[in-house]
PDB file of C-alpha atoms in Angstrom:
ATOM      1  CA  MET A   1     127.404 188.360 101.723  1.00  0.00           C
ATOM      2  CA  GLU A   2     127.978 191.953 102.880  1.00  0.00           C
ATOM      3  CA  LYS A   3     129.912 190.549 105.814  1.00  0.00           C
ATOM      4  CA  LEU A   4     132.547 189.339 103.351  1.00  0.00           C
ATOM      5  CA  ASN A   5     133.313 192.871 102.152  1.00  0.00           C
ATOM      6  CA  LYS A   6     135.987 193.264 104.826  1.00  0.00           C
ATOM      7  CA  TYR A   7     138.094 190.699 102.946  1.00  0.00           C
ATOM      8  CA  LYS A   8     138.657 192.986  99.975  1.00  0.00           C
ATOM      9  CA  ILE A   9     142.155 194.098  99.051  1.00  0.00           C
ATOM     10  CA  PRO A  10     142.142 197.384  97.096  1.00  0.00           C
ATOM     11  CA  PHE A  11     145.197 197.017  94.867  1.00  0.00           C
ATOM     12  CA  VAL A  12     144.759 200.023  92.558  1.00  0.00           C
ATOM     13  CA  GLY A  13     146.180 202.568  95.016  1.00  0.00           C
ATOM     14  CA  LEU A  14     149.091 200.369  96.041  1.00  0.00           C
ATOM     15  CA  LYS A  15     152.614 201.015  94.814  1.00  0.00           C
ATOM     16  CA  GLU A  16     154.481 198.251  93.076  1.00  0.00           C
ATOM     17  CA  GLY A  17     156.177 196.017  95.620  1.00  0.00           C
ATOM     18  CA  LYS A  18     155.203 193.818  98.540  1.00  0.00           C
ATOM     19  CA  HIS A  19     152.249 194.459 100.844  1.00  0.00           C
ATOM     20  CA  GLU A  20     150.877 192.463 103.769  1.00  0.00           C
ATOM     21  CA  PHE A  21     147.247 192.038 104.847  1.00  0.00           C
ATOM     22  CA  GLU A  22     145.904 190.065 107.789  1.00  0.00           C
ATOM     23  CA  PHE A  23     142.392 188.716 108.254  1.00  0.00           C
ATOM     24  CA  SER A  24     140.765 186.872 111.149  1.00  0.00           C
ATOM     25  CA  MET A  25     137.881 184.478 110.671  1.00  0.00           C
ATOM     26  CA  ASN A  26     135.566 182.659 113.057  1.00  0.00           C
ATOM     27  CA  ASN A  27     132.289 180.728 112.887  1.00  0.00           C
ATOM     28  CA  GLU A  28     130.493 183.788 111.503  1.00  0.00           C
ATOM     29  CA  PHE A  29     132.712 183.661 108.410  1.00  0.00           C
ATOM     30  CA  PHE A  30     131.971 179.969 107.787  1.00  0.00           C
ATOM     31  CA  GLU A  31     128.233 180.468 108.308  1.00  0.00           C
ATOM     32  CA  GLN A  32     128.265 182.664 105.192  1.00  0.00           C
ATOM     33  CA  TYR A  33     129.206 179.532 103.243  1.00  0.00           C
ATOM     34  CA  ASP A  34     126.820 177.173 105.110  1.00  0.00           C
ATOM     35  CA  TYR A  35     129.834 175.122 106.169  1.00  0.00           C
ATOM     36  CA  ASP A  36     129.105 173.308 109.414  1.00  0.00           C
ATOM     37  CA  TYR A  37     131.434 170.297 109.406  1.00  0.00           C
ATOM     38  CA  ILE A  38     133.662 171.961 111.987  1.00  0.00           C
ATOM     39  CA  ASP A  39     132.942 174.266 114.932  1.00  0.00           C
ATOM     40  CA  ASN A  40     134.612 177.025 116.932  1.00  0.00           C
ATOM     41  CA  VAL A  41     136.950 178.017 114.142  1.00  0.00           C
ATOM     42  CA  GLU A  42     139.686 180.511 114.877  1.00  0.00           C
ATOM     43  CA  LEU A  43     141.527 181.182 111.636  1.00  0.00           C
ATOM     44  CA  THR A  44     144.117 183.793 110.762  1.00  0.00           C
ATOM     45  CA  ALA A  45     145.014 184.455 107.150  1.00  0.00           C
ATOM     46  CA  LYS A  46     148.017 186.515 106.154  1.00  0.00           C
ATOM     47  CA  VAL A  47     148.024 187.590 102.540  1.00  0.00           C
ATOM     48  CA  TYR A  48     151.271 188.829 101.056  1.00  0.00           C
ATOM     49  CA  LEU A  49     150.587 190.691  97.826  1.00  0.00           C
ATOM     50  CA  HIS A  50     153.495 191.366  95.486  1.00  0.00           C
ATOM     51  CA  LYS A  51     152.233 193.922  92.986  1.00  0.00           C
ATOM     52  CA  MET A  52     153.946 194.230  89.608  1.00  0.00           C
ATOM     53  CA  SER A  53     153.017 196.214  86.525  1.00  0.00           C
ATOM     54  CA  THR A  54     151.424 193.283  84.657  1.00  0.00           C
ATOM     55  CA  MET A  55     150.446 190.885  87.423  1.00  0.00           C
ATOM     56  CA  MET A  56     150.314 190.212  91.164  1.00  0.00           C
ATOM     57  CA  ILE A  57     151.480 187.294  93.268  1.00  0.00           C
ATOM     58  CA  LEU A  58     149.338 186.454  96.280  1.00  0.00           C
ATOM     59  CA  ASP A  59     150.872 184.281  98.971  1.00  0.00           C
ATOM     60  CA  PHE A  60     148.434 183.000 101.588  1.00  0.00           C
ATOM     61  CA  SER A  61     149.523 181.763 105.005  1.00  0.00           C
ATOM     62  CA  LEU A  62     146.630 180.199 106.927  1.00  0.00           C
ATOM     63  CA  SER A  63     146.817 179.133 110.550  1.00  0.00           C
ATOM     64  CA  GLY A  64     143.927 178.083 112.710  1.00  0.00           C
ATOM     65  CA  ASN A  65     142.193 175.802 115.173  1.00  0.00           C
ATOM     66  CA  TYR A  66     138.793 174.159 115.033  1.00  0.00           C
ATOM     67  CA  ASP A  67     136.656 171.640 116.908  1.00  0.00           C
ATOM     68  CA  THR A  68     135.613 168.365 115.354  1.00  0.00           C
ATOM     69  CA  GLN A  69     135.087 164.767 116.453  1.00  0.00           C
ATOM     70  CA  CYS A  70     137.626 161.972 116.628  1.00  0.00           C
ATOM     71  CA  ASP A  71     136.832 159.372 113.980  1.00  0.00           C
ATOM     72  CA  LEU A  72     137.900 156.540 116.296  1.00  0.00           C
ATOM     73  CA  CYS A  73     136.176 157.281 119.604  1.00  0.00           C
ATOM     74  CA  GLY A  74     133.704 160.072 118.762  1.00  0.00           C
ATOM     75  CA  ASP A  75     134.947 162.439 121.481  1.00  0.00           C
ATOM     76  CA  ASP A  76     135.519 166.110 120.819  1.00  0.00           C
ATOM     77  CA  LEU A  77     138.878 167.004 119.344  1.00  0.00           C
ATOM     78  CA  ARG A  78     140.641 170.357 118.930  1.00  0.00           C
ATOM     79  CA  ALA A  79     142.545 170.242 115.647  1.00  0.00           C
ATOM     80  CA  THR A  80     144.970 172.648 114.015  1.00  0.00           C
ATOM     81  CA  SER A  81     145.487 173.562 110.403  1.00  0.00           C
ATOM     82  CA  ASP A  82     148.444 175.381 108.884  1.00  0.00           C
ATOM     83  CA  SER A  83     148.929 175.838 105.152  1.00  0.00           C
ATOM     84  CA  GLU A  84     150.643 177.953 102.528  1.00  0.00           C
ATOM     85  CA  HIS A  85     149.264 178.746  99.073  1.00  0.00           C
ATOM     86  CA  ARG A  86     150.415 180.818  96.106  1.00  0.00           C
ATOM     87  CA  LEU A  87     148.150 182.359  93.490  1.00  0.00           C
ATOM     88  CA  TYR A  88     149.097 184.435  90.453  1.00  0.00           C
ATOM     89  CA  ALA A  89     146.688 187.229  89.508  1.00  0.00           C
ATOM     90  CA  LYS A  90     146.960 188.330  85.888  1.00  0.00           C
ATOM     91  CA  PHE A  91     145.079 191.205  84.338  1.00  0.00           C
ATOM     92  CA  GLY A  92     142.837 190.255  81.437  1.00  0.00           C
ATOM     93  CA  GLU A  93     139.462 188.909  80.450  1.00  0.00           C
ATOM     94  CA  GLY A  94     138.235 185.334  80.594  1.00  0.00           C
ATOM     95  CA  GLU A  95     139.147 182.463  82.838  1.00  0.00           C
ATOM     96  CA  SER A  96     142.395 180.622  83.266  1.00  0.00           C
ATOM     97  CA  THR A  97     142.674 176.879  82.806  1.00  0.00           C
ATOM     98  CA  ASP A  98     145.423 176.830  85.440  1.00  0.00           C
ATOM     99  CA  GLU A  99     144.067 176.623  88.987  1.00  0.00           C
ATOM    100  CA  ASN A 100     146.980 178.735  90.246  1.00  0.00           C
ATOM    101  CA  ILE A 101     146.172 181.688  87.989  1.00  0.00           C
ATOM    102  CA  LEU A 102     143.355 184.117  88.747  1.00  0.00           C
ATOM    103  CA  MET A 103     142.287 186.362  85.886  1.00  0.00           C
ATOM    104  CA  VAL A 104     141.415 189.884  87.060  1.00  0.00           C
ATOM    105  CA  PRO A 105     139.481 192.132  84.649  1.00  0.00           C
ATOM    106  CA  GLN A 106     141.295 195.392  83.778  1.00  0.00           C
ATOM    107  CA  LYS A 107     138.442 197.473  85.206  1.00  0.00           C
ATOM    108  CA  GLU A 108     138.714 195.853  88.689  1.00  0.00           C
ATOM    109  CA  HIS A 109     140.314 197.807  91.494  1.00  0.00           C
ATOM    110  CA  GLU A 110     140.136 195.255  94.313  1.00  0.00           C
ATOM    111  CA  ILE A 111     140.206 191.525  94.980  1.00  0.00           C
ATOM    112  CA  ASN A 112     137.909 189.901  97.520  1.00  0.00           C
ATOM    113  CA  VAL A 113     139.966 187.080  99.026  1.00  0.00           C
ATOM    114  CA  ALA A 114     137.144 185.610 101.177  1.00  0.00           C
ATOM    115  CA  ASP A 115     136.296 182.804  98.727  1.00  0.00           C
ATOM    116  CA  LEU A 116     139.968 182.021  98.215  1.00  0.00           C
ATOM    117  CA  ILE A 117     140.635 181.800 101.954  1.00  0.00           C
ATOM    118  CA  PHE A 118     137.577 179.579 102.412  1.00  0.00           C
ATOM    119  CA  GLU A 119     138.652 177.242  99.583  1.00  0.00           C
ATOM    120  CA  PHE A 120     142.243 177.024 100.753  1.00  0.00           C
ATOM    121  CA  PHE A 121     141.232 176.279 104.340  1.00  0.00           C
ATOM    122  CA  VAL A 122     138.516 173.738 103.583  1.00  0.00           C
ATOM    123  CA  THR A 123     140.671 171.794 101.131  1.00  0.00           C
ATOM    124  CA  THR A 124     143.451 171.406 103.698  1.00  0.00           C
ATOM    125  CA  ILE A 125     141.251 169.918 106.418  1.00  0.00           C
ATOM    126  CA  PRO A 126     142.168 166.228 106.680  1.00  0.00           C
ATOM    127  CA  LEU A 127     139.552 163.628 105.834  1.00  0.00           C
ATOM    128  CA  LYS A 128     140.273 161.730 109.026  1.00  0.00           C
ATOM    129  CA  HIS A 129     140.628 163.185 112.526  1.00  0.00           C
ATOM    130  CA  GLU A 130     142.102 161.152 115.340  1.00  0.00           C
ATOM    131  CA  HIS A 131     143.377 161.901 118.825  1.00  0.00           C
ATOM    132  CA  GLU A 132     147.074 161.551 119.475  1.00  0.00           C
ATOM    133  CA  GLU A 133     148.060 158.037 120.548  1.00  0.00           C
ATOM    134  CA  GLY A 134     146.765 157.274 124.027  1.00  0.00           C
ATOM    135  CA  GLN A 135     144.289 160.183 124.134  1.00  0.00           C
ATOM    136  CA  CYS A 136     141.251 158.415 122.671  1.00  0.00           C
ATOM    137  CA  ASN A 137     138.415 157.403 124.950  1.00  0.00           C
ATOM    138  CA  GLU A 138     139.613 153.883 125.837  1.00  0.00           C
ATOM    139  CA  GLU A 139     136.177 152.847 127.092  1.00  0.00           C
ATOM    140  CA  VAL A 140     134.678 153.472 123.641  1.00  0.00           C
ATOM    141  CA  ILE A 141     137.601 151.823 121.835  1.00  0.00           C
ATOM    142  CA  ASP A 142     137.278 148.716 124.042  1.00  0.00           C
ATOM    143  CA  LYS A 143     133.526 148.535 123.440  1.00  0.00           C
ATOM    144  CA  LEU A 144     133.989 148.862 119.678  1.00  0.00           C
ATOM    145  CA  SER A 145     136.599 146.105 119.654  1.00  0.00           C
ATOM    146  CA  THR A 146     134.031 143.682 121.107  1.00  0.00           C
ATOM    147  CA  TYR A 147     131.897 144.217 118.007  1.00  0.00           C
ATOM    148  CA  LYS A 148     134.764 143.772 115.578  1.00  0.00           C
ATOM    149  CA  ILE A 149     134.057 140.951 113.165  1.00  0.00           C
ATOM    150  CA  GLU A 150     136.856 138.455 113.002  1.00  0.00           C
ATOM    151  CA  ASN A 151     138.070 137.464 109.577  1.00  0.00           C
ATOM    152  CA  THR A 152     136.642 133.997 109.054  1.00  0.00           C
ATOM    153  CA  GLU A 153     137.620 131.527 106.390  1.00  0.00           C
ATOM    154  CA  GLN A 154     135.034 131.434 103.661  1.00  0.00           C
ATOM    155  CA  GLU A 155     134.218 128.322 101.748  1.00  0.00           C
ATOM    156  CA  SER A 156     135.868 128.392  98.393  1.00  0.00           C
ATOM    157  CA  ASN A 157     133.745 128.753  95.312  1.00  0.00           C
ATOM    158  CA  PRO A 158     134.789 126.371  92.500  1.00  0.00           C
ATOM    159  CA  ILE A 159     134.002 128.972  89.819  1.00  0.00           C
ATOM    160  CA  TRP A 160     136.321 131.547  91.377  1.00  0.00           C
ATOM    161  CA  ASP A 161     138.966 128.905  92.001  1.00  0.00           C
ATOM    162  CA  LYS A 162     139.096 128.113  88.271  1.00  0.00           C
ATOM    163  CA  LEU A 163     139.517 131.846  87.504  1.00  0.00           C
ATOM    164  CA  LYS A 164     142.424 132.033  89.940  1.00  0.00           C
ATOM    165  CA  ASP A 165     144.137 129.260  87.974  1.00  0.00           C
ATOM    166  CA  LEU A 166     144.121 131.478  84.851  1.00  0.00           C
ATOM    167  CA  LYS A 167     146.867 133.649  86.310  1.00  0.00           C
TER     168      LYS A 167
END
């Protein structure tokens, strides 16, 4: 996890006010997390830190591209992901019950944002990937449609029919 040290933001020496940090991630970053559901990731994360005397506000702006497969035709697909996230960092001990609040111990002098960037990116990847209309492999779509099972009328079951009458 030494490779993730470059994602640390040393906030102790910063003056109160707004500061901007930019990080670039690729497959090497995601290999640290054993995340292999997507390939050829090119991700840029901008972190805007607003430091105040009692807390910090971290605004994350993530923008990237990655390779995956189309869920309809199975061909390769280059997808994009853009997202914005806000996190409040408060100084104190313990853990917060609010997912938007990060508790930072008083003795800390830096925040490693690698895990946060990973979480934010992975949770914004859609569950389903499809080509734009007309870009799917039509040969595969046509072949799959030949195997599509038509909705056939099933014989009615007298037991279920009686239950339907209870409505």
